[in-house]
mmCIF file of C-alpha atoms and ligand atoms in Angstrom:
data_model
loop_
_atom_site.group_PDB
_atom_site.id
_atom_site.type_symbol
_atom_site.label_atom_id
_atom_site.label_comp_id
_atom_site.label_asym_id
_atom_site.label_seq_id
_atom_site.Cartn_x
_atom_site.Cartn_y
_atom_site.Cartn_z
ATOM 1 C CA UNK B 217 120.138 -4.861 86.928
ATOM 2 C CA UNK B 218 123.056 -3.859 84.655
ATOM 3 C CA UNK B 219 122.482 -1.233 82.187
ATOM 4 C CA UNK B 220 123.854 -0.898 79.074
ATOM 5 C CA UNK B 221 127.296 1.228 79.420
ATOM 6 C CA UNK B 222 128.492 2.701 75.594
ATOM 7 C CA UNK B 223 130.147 5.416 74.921
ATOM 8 C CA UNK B 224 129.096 8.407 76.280
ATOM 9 C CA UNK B 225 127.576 11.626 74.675
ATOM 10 C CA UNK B 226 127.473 14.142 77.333
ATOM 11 C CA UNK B 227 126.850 16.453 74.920
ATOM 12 C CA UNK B 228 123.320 15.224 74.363
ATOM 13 C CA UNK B 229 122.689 17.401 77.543
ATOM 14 C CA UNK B 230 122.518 20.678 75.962
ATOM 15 C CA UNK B 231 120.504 22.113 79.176
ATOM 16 C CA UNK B 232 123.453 21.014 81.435
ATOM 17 C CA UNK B 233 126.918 20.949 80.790
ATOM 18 C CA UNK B 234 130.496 20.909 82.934
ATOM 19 C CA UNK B 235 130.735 24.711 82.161
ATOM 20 C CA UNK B 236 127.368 24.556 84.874
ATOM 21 C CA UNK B 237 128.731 22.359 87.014
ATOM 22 C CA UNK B 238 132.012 24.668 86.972
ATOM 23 C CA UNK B 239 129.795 27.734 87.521
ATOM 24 C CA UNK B 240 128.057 26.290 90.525
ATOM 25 C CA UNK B 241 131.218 25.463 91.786
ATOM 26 C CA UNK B 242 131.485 29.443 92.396
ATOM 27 C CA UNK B 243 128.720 29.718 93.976
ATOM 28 C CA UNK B 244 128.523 26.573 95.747
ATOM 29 C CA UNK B 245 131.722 27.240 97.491
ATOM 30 C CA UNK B 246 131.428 30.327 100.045
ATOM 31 C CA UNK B 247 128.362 28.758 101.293
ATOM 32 C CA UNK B 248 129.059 24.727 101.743
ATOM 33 C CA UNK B 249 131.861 22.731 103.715
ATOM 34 C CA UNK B 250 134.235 21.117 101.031
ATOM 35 C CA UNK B 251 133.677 17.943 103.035
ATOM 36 C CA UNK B 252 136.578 15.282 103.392
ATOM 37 C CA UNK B 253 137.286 11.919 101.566
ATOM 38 C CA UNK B 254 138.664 9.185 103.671
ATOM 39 C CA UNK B 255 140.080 5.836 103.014
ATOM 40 C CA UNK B 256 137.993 3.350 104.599
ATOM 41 C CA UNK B 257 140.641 0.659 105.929
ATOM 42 C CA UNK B 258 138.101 -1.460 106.774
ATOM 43 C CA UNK B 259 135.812 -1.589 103.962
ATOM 44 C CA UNK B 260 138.702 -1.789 101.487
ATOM 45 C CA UNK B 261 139.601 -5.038 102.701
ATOM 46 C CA UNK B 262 136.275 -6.556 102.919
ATOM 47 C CA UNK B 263 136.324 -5.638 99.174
ATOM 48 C CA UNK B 264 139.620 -6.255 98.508
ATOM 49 C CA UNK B 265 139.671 -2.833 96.340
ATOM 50 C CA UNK B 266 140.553 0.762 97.373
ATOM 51 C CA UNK B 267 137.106 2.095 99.047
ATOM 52 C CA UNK B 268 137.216 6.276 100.092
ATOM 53 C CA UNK B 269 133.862 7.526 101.669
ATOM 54 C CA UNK B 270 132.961 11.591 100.818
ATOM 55 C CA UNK B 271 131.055 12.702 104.223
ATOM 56 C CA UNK B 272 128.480 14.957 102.495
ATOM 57 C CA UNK B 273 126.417 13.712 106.075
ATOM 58 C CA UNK B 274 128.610 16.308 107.348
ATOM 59 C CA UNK B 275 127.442 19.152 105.212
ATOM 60 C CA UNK B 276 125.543 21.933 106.390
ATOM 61 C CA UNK B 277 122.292 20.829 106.963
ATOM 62 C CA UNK B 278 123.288 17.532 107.366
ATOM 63 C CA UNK B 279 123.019 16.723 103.701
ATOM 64 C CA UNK B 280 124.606 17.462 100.284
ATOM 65 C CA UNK B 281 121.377 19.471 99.268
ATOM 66 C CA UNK B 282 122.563 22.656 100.211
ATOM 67 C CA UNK B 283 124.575 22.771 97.173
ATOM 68 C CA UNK B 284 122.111 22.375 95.058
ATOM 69 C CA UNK B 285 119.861 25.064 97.414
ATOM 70 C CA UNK B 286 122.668 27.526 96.887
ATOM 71 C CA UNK B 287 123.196 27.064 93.351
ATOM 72 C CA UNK B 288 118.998 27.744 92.800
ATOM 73 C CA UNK B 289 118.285 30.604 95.239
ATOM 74 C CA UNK B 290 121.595 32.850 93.856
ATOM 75 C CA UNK B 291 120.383 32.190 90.287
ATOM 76 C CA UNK B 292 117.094 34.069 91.263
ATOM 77 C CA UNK B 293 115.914 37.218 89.533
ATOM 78 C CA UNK B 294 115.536 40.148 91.610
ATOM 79 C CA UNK B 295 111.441 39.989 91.646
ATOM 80 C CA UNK B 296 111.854 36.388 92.436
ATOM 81 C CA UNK B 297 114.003 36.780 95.765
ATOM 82 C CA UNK B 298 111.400 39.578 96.558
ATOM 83 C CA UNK B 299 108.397 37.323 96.229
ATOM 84 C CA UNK B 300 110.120 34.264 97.989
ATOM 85 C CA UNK B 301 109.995 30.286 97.129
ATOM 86 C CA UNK B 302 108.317 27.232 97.513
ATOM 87 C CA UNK B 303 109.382 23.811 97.883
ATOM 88 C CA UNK B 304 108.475 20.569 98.806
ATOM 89 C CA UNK B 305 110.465 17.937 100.457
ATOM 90 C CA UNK B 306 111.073 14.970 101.955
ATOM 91 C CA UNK B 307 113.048 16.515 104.438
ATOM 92 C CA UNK B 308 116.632 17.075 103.743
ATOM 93 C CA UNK B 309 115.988 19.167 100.429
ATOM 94 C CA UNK B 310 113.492 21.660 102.427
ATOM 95 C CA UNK B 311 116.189 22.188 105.429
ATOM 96 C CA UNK B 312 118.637 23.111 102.231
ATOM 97 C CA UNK B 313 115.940 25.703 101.011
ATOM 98 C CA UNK B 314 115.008 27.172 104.779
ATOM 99 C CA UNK B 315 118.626 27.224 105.423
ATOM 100 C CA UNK B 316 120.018 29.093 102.520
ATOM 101 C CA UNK B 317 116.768 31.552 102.597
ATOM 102 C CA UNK B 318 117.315 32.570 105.856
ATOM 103 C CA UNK B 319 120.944 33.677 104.651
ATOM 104 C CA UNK B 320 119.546 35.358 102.045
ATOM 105 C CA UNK B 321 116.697 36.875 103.426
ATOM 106 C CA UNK B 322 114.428 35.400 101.258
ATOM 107 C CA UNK B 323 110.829 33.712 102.242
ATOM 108 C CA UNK B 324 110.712 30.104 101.814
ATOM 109 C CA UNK B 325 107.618 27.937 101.942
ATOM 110 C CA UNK B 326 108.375 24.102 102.374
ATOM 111 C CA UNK B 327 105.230 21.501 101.642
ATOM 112 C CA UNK B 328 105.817 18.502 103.452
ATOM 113 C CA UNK B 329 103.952 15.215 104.185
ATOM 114 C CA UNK B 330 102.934 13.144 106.783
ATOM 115 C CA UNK B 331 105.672 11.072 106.692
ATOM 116 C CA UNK B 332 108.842 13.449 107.070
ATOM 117 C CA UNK B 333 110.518 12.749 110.334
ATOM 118 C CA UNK B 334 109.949 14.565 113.193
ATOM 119 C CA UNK B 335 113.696 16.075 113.053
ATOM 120 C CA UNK B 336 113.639 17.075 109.891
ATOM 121 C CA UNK B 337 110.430 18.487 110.637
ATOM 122 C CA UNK B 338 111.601 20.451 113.828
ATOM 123 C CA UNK B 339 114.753 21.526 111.837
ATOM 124 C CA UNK B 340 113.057 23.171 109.130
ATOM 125 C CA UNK B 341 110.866 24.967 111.452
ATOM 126 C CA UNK B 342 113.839 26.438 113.781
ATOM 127 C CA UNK B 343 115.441 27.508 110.581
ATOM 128 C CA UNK B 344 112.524 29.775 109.646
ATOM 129 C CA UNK B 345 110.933 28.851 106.759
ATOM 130 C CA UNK B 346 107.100 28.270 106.663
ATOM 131 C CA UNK B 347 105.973 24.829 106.965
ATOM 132 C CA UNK B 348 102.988 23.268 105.128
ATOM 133 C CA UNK B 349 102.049 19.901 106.259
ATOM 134 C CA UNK B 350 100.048 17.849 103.557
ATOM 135 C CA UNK B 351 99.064 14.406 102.416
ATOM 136 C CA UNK B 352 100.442 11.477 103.585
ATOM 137 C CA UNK B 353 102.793 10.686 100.830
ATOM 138 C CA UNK B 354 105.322 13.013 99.202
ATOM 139 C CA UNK B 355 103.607 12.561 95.952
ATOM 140 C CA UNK B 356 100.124 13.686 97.301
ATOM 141 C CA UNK B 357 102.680 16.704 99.086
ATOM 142 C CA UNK B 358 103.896 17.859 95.498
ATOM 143 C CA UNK B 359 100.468 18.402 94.691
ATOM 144 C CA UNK B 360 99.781 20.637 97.586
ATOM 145 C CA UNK B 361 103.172 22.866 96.496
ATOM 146 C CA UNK B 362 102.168 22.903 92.639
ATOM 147 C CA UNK B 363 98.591 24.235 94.514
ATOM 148 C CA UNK B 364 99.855 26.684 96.754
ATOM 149 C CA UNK B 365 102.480 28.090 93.863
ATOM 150 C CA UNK B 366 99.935 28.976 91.635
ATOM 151 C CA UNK B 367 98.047 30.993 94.070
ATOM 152 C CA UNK B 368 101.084 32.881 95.283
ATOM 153 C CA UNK B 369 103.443 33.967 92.641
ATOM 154 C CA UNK B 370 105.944 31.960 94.575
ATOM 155 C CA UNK B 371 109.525 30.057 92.388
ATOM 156 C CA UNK B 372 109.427 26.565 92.718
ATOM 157 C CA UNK B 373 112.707 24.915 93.915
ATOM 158 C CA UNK B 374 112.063 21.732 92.781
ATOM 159 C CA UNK B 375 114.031 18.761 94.694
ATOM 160 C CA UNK B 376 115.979 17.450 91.958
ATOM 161 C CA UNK B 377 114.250 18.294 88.465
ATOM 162 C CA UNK B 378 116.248 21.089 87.767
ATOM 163 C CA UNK B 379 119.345 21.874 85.736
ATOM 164 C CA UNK B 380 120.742 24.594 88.617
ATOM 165 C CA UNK B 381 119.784 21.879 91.260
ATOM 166 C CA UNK B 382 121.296 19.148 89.406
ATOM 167 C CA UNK B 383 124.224 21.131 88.793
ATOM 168 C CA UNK B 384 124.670 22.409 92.436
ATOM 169 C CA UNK B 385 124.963 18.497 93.410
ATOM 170 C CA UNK B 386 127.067 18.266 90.759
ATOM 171 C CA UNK B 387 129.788 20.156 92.315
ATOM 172 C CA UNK B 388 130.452 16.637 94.361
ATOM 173 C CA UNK B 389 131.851 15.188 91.528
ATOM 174 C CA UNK B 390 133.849 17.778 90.720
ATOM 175 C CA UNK B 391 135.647 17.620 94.220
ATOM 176 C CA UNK B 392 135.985 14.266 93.549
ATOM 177 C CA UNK B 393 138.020 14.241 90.593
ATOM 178 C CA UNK B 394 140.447 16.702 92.206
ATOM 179 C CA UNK B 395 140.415 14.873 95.720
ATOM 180 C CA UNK B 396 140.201 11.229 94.175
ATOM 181 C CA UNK B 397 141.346 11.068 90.664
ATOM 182 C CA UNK B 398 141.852 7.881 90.029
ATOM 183 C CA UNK B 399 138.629 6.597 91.121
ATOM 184 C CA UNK B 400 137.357 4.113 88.559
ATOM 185 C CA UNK B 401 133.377 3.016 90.016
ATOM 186 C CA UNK B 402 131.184 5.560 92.078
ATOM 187 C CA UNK B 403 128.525 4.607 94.560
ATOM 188 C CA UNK B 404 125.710 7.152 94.838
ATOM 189 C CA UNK B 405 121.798 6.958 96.764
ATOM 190 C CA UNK B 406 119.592 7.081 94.398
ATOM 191 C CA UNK B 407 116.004 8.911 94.631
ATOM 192 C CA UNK B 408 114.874 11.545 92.358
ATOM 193 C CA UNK B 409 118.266 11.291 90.668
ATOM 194 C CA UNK B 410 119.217 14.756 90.939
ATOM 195 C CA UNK B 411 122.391 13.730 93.189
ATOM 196 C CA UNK B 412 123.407 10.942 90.522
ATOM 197 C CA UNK B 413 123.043 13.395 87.468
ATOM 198 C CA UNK B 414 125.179 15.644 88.212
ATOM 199 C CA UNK B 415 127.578 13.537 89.933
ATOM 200 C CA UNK B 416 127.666 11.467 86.660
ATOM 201 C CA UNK B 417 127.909 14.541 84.435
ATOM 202 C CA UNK B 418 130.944 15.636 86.324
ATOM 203 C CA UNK B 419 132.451 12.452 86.200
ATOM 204 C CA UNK B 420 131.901 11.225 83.148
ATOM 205 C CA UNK B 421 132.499 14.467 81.159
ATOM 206 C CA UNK B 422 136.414 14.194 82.704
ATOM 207 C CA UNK B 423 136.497 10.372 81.782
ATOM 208 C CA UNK B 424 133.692 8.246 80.203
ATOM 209 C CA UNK B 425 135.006 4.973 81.644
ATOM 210 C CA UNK B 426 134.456 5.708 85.414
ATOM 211 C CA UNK B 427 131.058 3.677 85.946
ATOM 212 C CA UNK B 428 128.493 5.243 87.917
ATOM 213 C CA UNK B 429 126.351 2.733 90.369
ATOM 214 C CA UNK B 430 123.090 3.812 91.772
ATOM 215 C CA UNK B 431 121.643 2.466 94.952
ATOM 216 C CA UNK B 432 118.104 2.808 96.439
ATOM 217 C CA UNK B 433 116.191 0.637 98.957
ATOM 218 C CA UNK B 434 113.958 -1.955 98.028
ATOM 219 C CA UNK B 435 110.361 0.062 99.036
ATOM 220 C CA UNK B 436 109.016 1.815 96.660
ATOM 221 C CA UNK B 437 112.405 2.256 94.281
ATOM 222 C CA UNK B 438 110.526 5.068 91.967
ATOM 223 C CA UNK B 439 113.543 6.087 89.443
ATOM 224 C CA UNK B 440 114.899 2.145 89.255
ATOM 225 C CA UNK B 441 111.222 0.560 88.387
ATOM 226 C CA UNK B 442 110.901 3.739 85.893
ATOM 227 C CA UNK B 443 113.926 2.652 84.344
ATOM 228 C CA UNK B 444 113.079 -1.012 84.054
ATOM 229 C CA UNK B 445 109.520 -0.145 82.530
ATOM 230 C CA UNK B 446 111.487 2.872 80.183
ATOM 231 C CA UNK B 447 109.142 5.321 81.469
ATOM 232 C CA UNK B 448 108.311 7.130 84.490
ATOM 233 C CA UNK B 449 105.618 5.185 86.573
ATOM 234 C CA UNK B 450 104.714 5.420 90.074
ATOM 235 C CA UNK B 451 105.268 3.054 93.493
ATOM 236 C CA UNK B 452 103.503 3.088 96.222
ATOM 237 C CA UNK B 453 105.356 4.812 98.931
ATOM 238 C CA UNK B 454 106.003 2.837 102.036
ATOM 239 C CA UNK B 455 107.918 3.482 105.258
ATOM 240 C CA UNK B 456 111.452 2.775 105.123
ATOM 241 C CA UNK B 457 114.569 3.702 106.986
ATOM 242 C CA UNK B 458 115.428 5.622 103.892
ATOM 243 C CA UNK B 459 112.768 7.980 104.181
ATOM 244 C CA UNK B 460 115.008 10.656 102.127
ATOM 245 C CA UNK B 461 114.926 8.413 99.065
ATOM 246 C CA UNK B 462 111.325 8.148 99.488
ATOM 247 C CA UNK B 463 108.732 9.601 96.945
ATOM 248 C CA UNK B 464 108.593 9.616 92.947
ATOM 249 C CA UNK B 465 109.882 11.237 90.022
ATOM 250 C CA UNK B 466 107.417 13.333 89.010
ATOM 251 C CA UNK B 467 104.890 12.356 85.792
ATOM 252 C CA UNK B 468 106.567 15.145 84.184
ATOM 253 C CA UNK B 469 109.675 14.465 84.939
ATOM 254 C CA UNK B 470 112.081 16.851 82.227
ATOM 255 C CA UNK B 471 115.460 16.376 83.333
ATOM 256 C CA UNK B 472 117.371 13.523 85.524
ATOM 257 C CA UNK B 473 115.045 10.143 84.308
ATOM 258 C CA UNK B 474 116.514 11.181 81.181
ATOM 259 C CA UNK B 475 120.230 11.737 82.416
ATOM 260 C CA UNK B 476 119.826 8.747 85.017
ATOM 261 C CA UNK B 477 118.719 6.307 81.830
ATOM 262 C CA UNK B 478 121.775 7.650 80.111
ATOM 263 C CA UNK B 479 124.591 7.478 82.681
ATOM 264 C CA UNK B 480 123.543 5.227 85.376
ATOM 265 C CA UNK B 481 125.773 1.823 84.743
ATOM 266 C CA UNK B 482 123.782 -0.670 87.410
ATOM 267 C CA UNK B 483 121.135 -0.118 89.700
ATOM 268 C CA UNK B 484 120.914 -2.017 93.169
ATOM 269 C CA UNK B 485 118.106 -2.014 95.582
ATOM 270 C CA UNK B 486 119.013 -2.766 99.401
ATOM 271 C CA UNK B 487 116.411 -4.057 101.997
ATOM 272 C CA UNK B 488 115.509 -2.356 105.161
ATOM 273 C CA UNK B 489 118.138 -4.908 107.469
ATOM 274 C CA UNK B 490 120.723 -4.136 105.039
ATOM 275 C CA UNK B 491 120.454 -0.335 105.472
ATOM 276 C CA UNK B 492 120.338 -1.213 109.200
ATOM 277 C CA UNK B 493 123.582 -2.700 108.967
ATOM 278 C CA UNK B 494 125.179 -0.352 106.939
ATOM 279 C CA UNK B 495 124.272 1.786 109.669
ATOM 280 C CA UNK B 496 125.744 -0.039 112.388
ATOM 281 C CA UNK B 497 128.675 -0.694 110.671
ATOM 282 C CA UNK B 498 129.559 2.961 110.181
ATOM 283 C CA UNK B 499 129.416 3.644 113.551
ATOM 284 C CA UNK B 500 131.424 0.921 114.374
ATOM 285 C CA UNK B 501 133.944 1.590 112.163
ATOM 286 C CA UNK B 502 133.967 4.910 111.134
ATOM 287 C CA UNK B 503 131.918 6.649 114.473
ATOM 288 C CA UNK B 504 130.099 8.319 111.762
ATOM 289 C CA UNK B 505 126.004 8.822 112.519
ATOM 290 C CA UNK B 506 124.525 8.372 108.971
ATOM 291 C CA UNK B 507 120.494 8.116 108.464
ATOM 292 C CA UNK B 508 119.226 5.281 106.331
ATOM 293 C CA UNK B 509 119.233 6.965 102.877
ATOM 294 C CA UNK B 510 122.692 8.182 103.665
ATOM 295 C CA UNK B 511 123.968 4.652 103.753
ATOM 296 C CA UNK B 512 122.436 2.939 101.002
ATOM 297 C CA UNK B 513 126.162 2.747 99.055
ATOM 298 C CA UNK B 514 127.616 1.083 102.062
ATOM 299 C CA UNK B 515 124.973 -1.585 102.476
ATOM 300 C CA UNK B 516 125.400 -2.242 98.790
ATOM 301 C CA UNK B 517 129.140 -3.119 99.212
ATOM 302 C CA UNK B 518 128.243 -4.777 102.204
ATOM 303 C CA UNK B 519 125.700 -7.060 100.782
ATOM 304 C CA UNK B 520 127.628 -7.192 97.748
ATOM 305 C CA UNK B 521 125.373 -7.028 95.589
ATOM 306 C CA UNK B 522 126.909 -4.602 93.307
ATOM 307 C CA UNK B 523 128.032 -6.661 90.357
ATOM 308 C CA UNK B 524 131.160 -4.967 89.196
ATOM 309 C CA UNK B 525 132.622 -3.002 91.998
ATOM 310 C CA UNK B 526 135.956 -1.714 90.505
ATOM 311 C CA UNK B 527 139.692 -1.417 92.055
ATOM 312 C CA UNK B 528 138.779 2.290 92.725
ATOM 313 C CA UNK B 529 135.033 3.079 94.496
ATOM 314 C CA UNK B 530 133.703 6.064 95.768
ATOM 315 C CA UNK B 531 130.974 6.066 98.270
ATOM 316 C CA UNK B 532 128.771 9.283 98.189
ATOM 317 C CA UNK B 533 127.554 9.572 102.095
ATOM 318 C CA UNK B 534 124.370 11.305 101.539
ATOM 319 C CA UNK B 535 123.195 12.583 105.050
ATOM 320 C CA UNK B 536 123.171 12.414 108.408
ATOM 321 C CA UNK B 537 119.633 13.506 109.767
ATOM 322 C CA UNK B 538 118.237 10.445 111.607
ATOM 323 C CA UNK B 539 115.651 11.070 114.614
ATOM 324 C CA UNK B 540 118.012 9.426 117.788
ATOM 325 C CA UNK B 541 115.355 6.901 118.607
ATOM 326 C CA UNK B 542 115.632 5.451 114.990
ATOM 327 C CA UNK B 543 118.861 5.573 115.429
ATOM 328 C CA UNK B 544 118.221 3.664 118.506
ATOM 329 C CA UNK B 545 116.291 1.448 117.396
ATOM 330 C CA UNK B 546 118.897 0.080 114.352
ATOM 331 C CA UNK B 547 121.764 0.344 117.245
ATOM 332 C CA UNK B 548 119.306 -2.384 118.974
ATOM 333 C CA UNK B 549 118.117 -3.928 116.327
ATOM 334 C CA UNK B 550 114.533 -3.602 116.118
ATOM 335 C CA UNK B 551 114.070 -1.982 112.661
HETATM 336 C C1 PLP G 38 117.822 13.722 98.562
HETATM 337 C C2 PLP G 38 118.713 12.680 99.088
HETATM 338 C C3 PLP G 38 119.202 11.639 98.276
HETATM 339 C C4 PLP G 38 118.787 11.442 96.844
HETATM 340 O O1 PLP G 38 118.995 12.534 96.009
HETATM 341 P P1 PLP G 38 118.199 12.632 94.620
HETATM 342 O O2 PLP G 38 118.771 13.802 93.943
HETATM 343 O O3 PLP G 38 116.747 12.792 94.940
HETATM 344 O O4 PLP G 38 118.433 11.331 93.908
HETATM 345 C C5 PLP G 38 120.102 10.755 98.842
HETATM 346 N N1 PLP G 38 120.461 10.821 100.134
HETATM 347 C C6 PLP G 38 120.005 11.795 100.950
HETATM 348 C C7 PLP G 38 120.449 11.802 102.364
HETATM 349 C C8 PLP G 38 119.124 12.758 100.459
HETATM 350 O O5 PLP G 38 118.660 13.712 101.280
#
């Protein structure tokens, strides 16, 4: 699906702008890795165009959400850190939250479903935080958090429909532009959109030509079907090796579907072998472990089934946190 690409406003954003994305920067920085760029040799030539990869699977945590994490919990009022947050998660957001609580000494509640990973589960746990297991689906989780929130005075850190979280990601595309500048297409997982808002902002803000791709797998796509129907619906949520892209936008969604509808220049959806092999293939050629959601940009490239790929891509690596016997699994190739 290509979307239509004009000129950009980015001032139509008046609730997020590059001066936030600057100010998170600030923040984001005592607290995250800046994590490296690297050519890849290898994928460059498949593509016969420059290709760098940005490890955000090496983050802290495992996954670029801390930065958003960071940017939310230090923008809390006093009465707020007292009385502790709440989140819900499909895994990688709520080990952001437990992980920069615990630094702050703050309480963190994190509502998760039946169908977060054992890992993730185990991670979040270790870390500290309180964990609330509910509903089968993400979705049916969110209700439990929205629940438990209203009982308990608790701040909701929402996973991506925020301006501070959106910004906190945004500080990716910020490092970017210094580490990369002359990078003309950017590939970025694509969920709740949080990640590709503030990427885009960033981006786009310092040059409205550099076109912004979004890539999520093929079950249950919740912002790309919103997009094609111009509103936010629901999918059904089914098991996938991208279990961190998993879930929907909310029915009240305030923030990125707008953004995303703006910025987003093409949308591709990648099946469940092609994430596999994306997989594989960074192992092989880059001994880098990523989980499924984490490589959704490579097995776009891979399958090419990005339309326009550019002279100059970026490929946002998302995360890292796969259980070892998915990993396994993939490696043998029983997905
Ligand atoms: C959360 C997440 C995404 C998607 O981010 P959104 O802001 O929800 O679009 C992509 N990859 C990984 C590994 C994630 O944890």
């Amino acid at each position: 699906m290509i979307l239509a690409s004009e000129i950009i406003d980015v001032k139509s954003f008046p609730e997020l702008t590059q001066q936030d994305i600057s100010s998170a920067s600030q923040v984001v920085t005592p607290f995250a890795i800046r994590t490296p760029i690297f050519n890849s040799t290898a994928l460059s030539r498949v593509l016969n165009s420059q290709v760098i990869l940005k490890a955000e699977n090496l983050q802290t945590t495992g996954s670029f959400k801390v930065r958003g994490a960071i940017n939310k919990l230090m923008n809390l009022g006093p009465r707020e850190r007292e009385r502790g947050v709440i989140t819900v998660s499909s895994g990688n957001h709520g080990r952001a939250v437990a992980h920069i609580a615990g630094e702050l000494g703050i309480r963190a509640v994190v509502c998760l479903s039946e169908a977060v990973p054992r890992g993730k589960v185990e991670a979040i746990e270790d870390l500290g935080a309180e964990v609330v297991r509910r509903g089968k689906t993400y979705d049916e989780s969110v209700e439990e958090a929205y629940r438990i929130q209203s009982e308990g005075g608790l701040t909701m850190v929402h996973p991506f429909d925020d301006p501070l979280i959106i910004a906190g990601q945004g500080t990716i595309g910020l490092e970017l532009l210094e580490d990369f500048p002359q990078v003309d297409t950017v590939i970025i997982p694509l969920s709740g959109g949080g990640l590709l808002s503030g990427i885009a902002l960033a981006l786009k803000t310092a040059n409205p030509n550099i076109r912004v791709i979004g890539v999520s797998m093929d079950r249950g796509p919740a912002m790309v079907r919103s997009l094609e129907a111009g509103q936010v619906v629901e999918v059904v949520e089914e098991p996938t090796l991208a279990d961190a892209l998993a879930g929907g936008i909310g029915p009240n969604n305030q923030f990125t579907f707008r953004i995303v509808q703006e910025l987003l220049d093409e949308a591709v959806l990648v099946s469940e072998d092609q994430i596999a092999q994306a997989m594989v293939y960074m192992l092989e050629h880059h001994h880098l472990v990523l989980e499924g959601g984490g490589a959704v940009g490579i097995a776009a490239l891979l399958s090419k089934k990005v339309r326009r790929v550019g002279d100059q891509i970026a490929v946002i690596l998302s995360g890292g946190n796969v259980d070892l016997p998915v990993l396994e699994g993939v490696i043998n190739g029983h997905t």
